[in-house]
Structure formats: structure tokens, C-alpha cells
Amino acid sequence: MAVESVLYPSLIVPVGHVEPVPRRIRGMVGGRVAFDTRRALYVWEWQAYPQFSIPVEDLVEGVLDDDRHTEQLGAGPAHRHTLRVGPEVRAGAAWVWGEGAQGALHNTVRFEWDALDTWFEEDEPLFVHARSPYARVDALRSSSTVRVEVDGEVLAEAPDCVKLFETGMPTRYYLDRTHIDWARLIHSDTVTRCPYKGATSSYWSFDGAAGLRTDIAWTIDYPTIHANRIAGMTAFYNERVDLYVDGMLLPSPSDSRESLE
């Protein structure tokens, strides 16, 4: 019997919201410090997570060249700039907030994440995007049983698990490797990253009677400290398998690749 619904906390921060960042934020390009600030702002251009907006005065070796192009972003109008750091040139990498954006954003710049080589929060590297101060990740050991099936074939059956609860995401069920039928899975070269959990070590696909199901499971051998209980364990996408928890089939959430964002 399937449970009636999947309940998990929704994202609550409205688009356009701005908050101070009580942490040191740095960005590197070509081994040089583009900016170094203790006065960054969080700005939500969409609900899922914030961007960092950096005071223009806190650019170190970064130089902005105005592209003479304006767009309406989630928090208001912004003027596009090219970023130069020493000999490195990153076209269209920066957005300086203009009139019509919130007053706190004036004279601050939001950088395209991938335009910088490395981001640091205090002295720790950040991956993919800024962490939301309103998002939480909890990895809890649970006695819930888990069975994973695809096209009627059992790929895993575990007497317990670690449940990973992440704000705005379906609950993920991490299983010890000894409870997975590895003979039925095919290793994939896919790698994804998440600012909350870290980078995947492996992905796994399944080739069954209905054809290849790509990247249905992943393993994180070295997660962040926030999710250290899932180290070396494997989870299956609820969206791509039949997942039974305590004997009940979970309804499938919409298929939104976890980005290990």
C-alpha cells in the first residue's frame, strides 16, 4: 500500500529578499583574489537558494568593465559587467544592482557563480551556489526498512537506513553497501555536487527489461561534516525507482535531479 503523500518542508524565503551575511566571503580567479568581504549580502533572485552580493568597495584585484547592458533580475534591475582579474577576463560575469533594486543592494555586485574559479566561506571552499541560512540538512540513523525495485526487480533490501532530510527536497534514504545487489548496477562517470552534502564519488545505472535507467543511484564517500553519517552509503532517486519504506510504496516526487546542487 502506498502512503498518500510525501511531506517535507517547503522553501519559505520570497524572491527579492535581502539579508546580511555574517561570514567572510572571498572569490578567486586565476589564483588571484577578486574580492574579499565581511559585508556580503544574501539576495534571493529565486526561491531555491540565495546569491552573494558583494560591496564594490571590497573588490581586491577584480576590475569591472561596464557592458552597457541592463536586465531585470529577481531582485530588481542590474547592469552587466565584465570581470578582469590580472590577465583573466570573464565576460558578462558580474551584475551591479541599479536604481529600482532594494537600497541595501546599491553599490554591490552579484557574480555569476561559474565565472569565479573558487569561492570561500571563511576558509572553506563552497560548491555550486551559496548555502541558504534557512535551509537545513539532517542525516539521521533510522530503523525503517527500505526496499528498492525497478521493473519488478529488487535492487536493494535493507533492514535500516540513514534518512537525509533537506529543506525543500524529498527525503533521501541512504543504504549500507552490503544491502545492495551490485551485480545488477552499472557504474557511471557522472559527478554532481551539492553545497550542503559535497561531491558524489559514484553514480549507478540499471539496464533492465524496459531498457537503461541512467543514474538511478549515487554514493558519497566523503560528504561535508553536515552530512557525515551518509559517508560511503548509497541512495536511490525516489523519482526513478519504486521505493518501499516500512513496506509502503512511496509516491514518486517530480523528477528534479538532485544537483547535489
mmCIF file of C-alpha atoms in Angstrom, residues 81-197:
data_model
loop_
_atom_site.group_PDB
_atom_site.id
_atom_site.type_symbol
_atom_site.label_atom_id
_atom_site.label_comp_id
_atom_site.label_asym_id
_atom_site.label_seq_id
_atom_site.Cartn_x
_atom_site.Cartn_y
_atom_site.Cartn_z
ATOM 1 C CA HIS A 81 29.808 43.997 -16.334
ATOM 2 C CA THR A 82 32.856 42.050 -17.470
ATOM 3 C CA LEU A 83 35.240 41.000 -14.704
ATOM 4 C CA ARG A 84 39.011 41.368 -15.125
ATOM 5 C CA VAL A 85 41.405 39.871 -12.568
ATOM 6 C CA GLY A 86 45.015 40.293 -13.670
ATOM 7 C CA PRO A 87 45.267 38.746 -17.158
ATOM 8 C CA GLU A 88 41.997 36.813 -16.727
ATOM 9 C CA VAL A 89 38.869 38.198 -18.413
ATOM 10 C CA ARG A 90 35.411 36.824 -17.579
ATOM 11 C CA ALA A 91 32.880 38.378 -19.961
ATOM 12 C CA GLY A 92 29.448 39.214 -18.559
ATOM 13 C CA ALA A 93 30.398 37.764 -15.169
ATOM 14 C CA ALA A 94 29.070 40.492 -12.884
ATOM 15 C CA TRP A 95 25.810 42.343 -12.239
ATOM 16 C CA VAL A 96 25.815 45.665 -10.428
ATOM 17 C CA TRP A 97 22.418 46.480 -8.953
ATOM 18 C CA GLY A 98 20.780 49.615 -10.271
ATOM 19 C CA GLU A 99 18.039 52.036 -9.302
ATOM 20 C CA GLY A 100 14.886 50.080 -8.532
ATOM 21 C CA ALA A 101 16.675 47.353 -6.594
ATOM 22 C CA GLN A 102 16.500 47.394 -2.805
ATOM 23 C CA GLY A 103 18.550 50.163 -1.232
ATOM 24 C CA ALA A 104 20.807 47.701 0.593
ATOM 25 C CA LEU A 105 21.932 46.314 -2.775
ATOM 26 C CA HIS A 106 23.113 49.628 -4.184
ATOM 27 C CA ASN A 107 26.859 49.660 -4.869
ATOM 28 C CA THR A 108 27.032 45.876 -4.609
ATOM 29 C CA VAL A 109 27.757 43.337 -7.319
ATOM 30 C CA ARG A 110 26.475 39.810 -7.853
ATOM 31 C CA PHE A 111 28.849 37.466 -9.713
ATOM 32 C CA GLU A 112 27.914 34.525 -11.914
ATOM 33 C CA TRP A 113 28.987 31.561 -9.802
ATOM 34 C CA ASP A 114 30.938 29.700 -12.502
ATOM 35 C CA ALA A 115 32.777 32.844 -13.571
ATOM 36 C CA LEU A 116 34.977 32.527 -10.493
ATOM 37 C CA ASP A 117 37.405 29.648 -10.062
ATOM 38 C CA THR A 118 36.881 29.238 -6.315
ATOM 39 C CA TRP A 119 34.573 30.624 -3.650
ATOM 40 C CA PHE A 120 35.382 30.581 0.063
ATOM 41 C CA GLU A 121 33.073 30.910 3.060
ATOM 42 C CA GLU A 122 35.515 31.760 5.840
ATOM 43 C CA ASP A 123 38.353 29.332 4.947
ATOM 44 C CA GLU A 124 36.225 26.534 3.489
ATOM 45 C CA PRO A 125 35.519 26.178 -0.249
ATOM 46 C CA LEU A 126 31.920 26.494 -1.446
ATOM 47 C CA PHE A 127 30.495 24.439 -4.309
ATOM 48 C CA VAL A 128 27.689 25.108 -6.812
ATOM 49 C CA HIS A 129 25.977 28.023 -5.027
ATOM 50 C CA ALA A 130 25.693 29.819 -1.707
ATOM 51 C CA ARG A 131 24.168 27.879 1.175
ATOM 52 C CA SER A 132 20.841 29.248 2.334
ATOM 53 C CA PRO A 133 20.736 30.226 6.024
ATOM 54 C CA TYR A 134 17.139 28.978 6.004
ATOM 55 C CA ALA A 135 17.935 25.511 4.649
ATOM 56 C CA ARG A 136 18.730 22.601 6.944
ATOM 57 C CA VAL A 137 20.244 19.171 6.319
ATOM 58 C CA ASP A 138 19.868 16.379 8.881
ATOM 59 C CA ALA A 139 21.184 12.839 8.419
ATOM 60 C CA LEU A 140 19.524 10.543 10.957
ATOM 61 C CA ARG A 141 20.020 6.811 11.515
ATOM 62 C CA SER A 142 16.645 5.070 11.239
ATOM 63 C CA SER A 143 15.272 1.564 11.827
ATOM 64 C CA SER A 144 12.936 1.940 8.830
ATOM 65 C CA THR A 145 13.286 -0.887 6.336
ATOM 66 C CA VAL A 146 13.884 0.037 2.682
ATOM 67 C CA ARG A 147 13.336 -1.992 -0.486
ATOM 68 C CA VAL A 148 14.216 -0.702 -3.935
ATOM 69 C CA GLU A 149 12.663 -2.172 -7.087
ATOM 70 C CA VAL A 150 12.858 -1.318 -10.774
ATOM 71 C CA ASP A 151 10.561 -3.090 -13.248
ATOM 72 C CA GLY A 152 9.752 -5.592 -10.523
ATOM 73 C CA GLU A 153 13.401 -6.489 -9.882
ATOM 74 C CA VAL A 154 14.747 -5.986 -6.370
ATOM 75 C CA LEU A 155 17.960 -3.935 -6.372
ATOM 76 C CA ALA A 156 18.285 -3.357 -2.634
ATOM 77 C CA GLU A 157 16.692 -4.529 0.587
ATOM 78 C CA ALA A 158 17.905 -3.024 3.856
ATOM 79 C CA PRO A 159 16.812 -3.553 7.472
ATOM 80 C CA ASP A 160 17.700 0.058 8.315
ATOM 81 C CA CYS A 161 18.945 3.249 6.694
ATOM 82 C CA VAL A 162 20.077 6.814 7.180
ATOM 83 C CA LYS A 163 17.346 9.293 6.283
ATOM 84 C CA LEU A 164 18.587 12.586 4.903
ATOM 85 C CA PHE A 165 16.179 15.465 5.432
ATOM 86 C CA GLU A 166 16.931 18.579 3.361
ATOM 87 C CA THR A 167 14.724 21.656 3.261
ATOM 88 C CA GLY A 168 12.709 21.798 0.053
ATOM 89 C CA MET A 169 13.812 18.324 -1.115
ATOM 90 C CA PRO A 170 12.299 14.826 -0.867
ATOM 91 C CA THR A 171 13.673 12.681 1.942
ATOM 92 C CA ARG A 172 16.559 10.533 0.675
ATOM 93 C CA TYR A 173 17.231 7.045 2.040
ATOM 94 C CA TYR A 174 20.899 6.072 2.258
ATOM 95 C CA LEU A 175 21.679 2.364 2.472
ATOM 96 C CA ASP A 176 24.740 0.421 3.578
ATOM 97 C CA ARG A 177 26.517 -1.149 0.602
ATOM 98 C CA THR A 178 26.033 -4.678 1.913
ATOM 99 C CA HIS A 179 22.285 -4.428 1.288
ATOM 100 C CA ILE A 180 22.538 -3.563 -2.425
ATOM 101 C CA ASP A 181 22.696 -6.024 -5.337
ATOM 102 C CA TRP A 182 25.716 -4.564 -7.114
ATOM 103 C CA ALA A 183 25.670 -7.248 -9.814
ATOM 104 C CA ARG A 184 22.608 -5.506 -11.275
ATOM 105 C CA LEU A 185 24.053 -1.995 -11.298
ATOM 106 C CA ILE A 186 26.371 -0.337 -13.820
ATOM 107 C CA HIS A 187 28.934 2.247 -12.751
ATOM 108 C CA SER A 188 28.584 5.704 -14.325
ATOM 109 C CA ASP A 189 31.118 8.518 -14.693
ATOM 110 C CA THR A 190 28.570 11.152 -13.660
ATOM 111 C CA VAL A 191 29.637 13.517 -10.873
ATOM 112 C CA THR A 192 27.367 16.032 -9.160
ATOM 113 C CA ARG A 193 27.990 18.425 -6.283
ATOM 114 C CA CYS A 194 25.919 19.924 -3.507
ATOM 115 C CA PRO A 195 26.898 22.819 -1.225
ATOM 116 C CA TYR A 196 25.289 21.003 1.701
ATOM 117 C CA LYS A 197 26.432 17.404 1.149
#
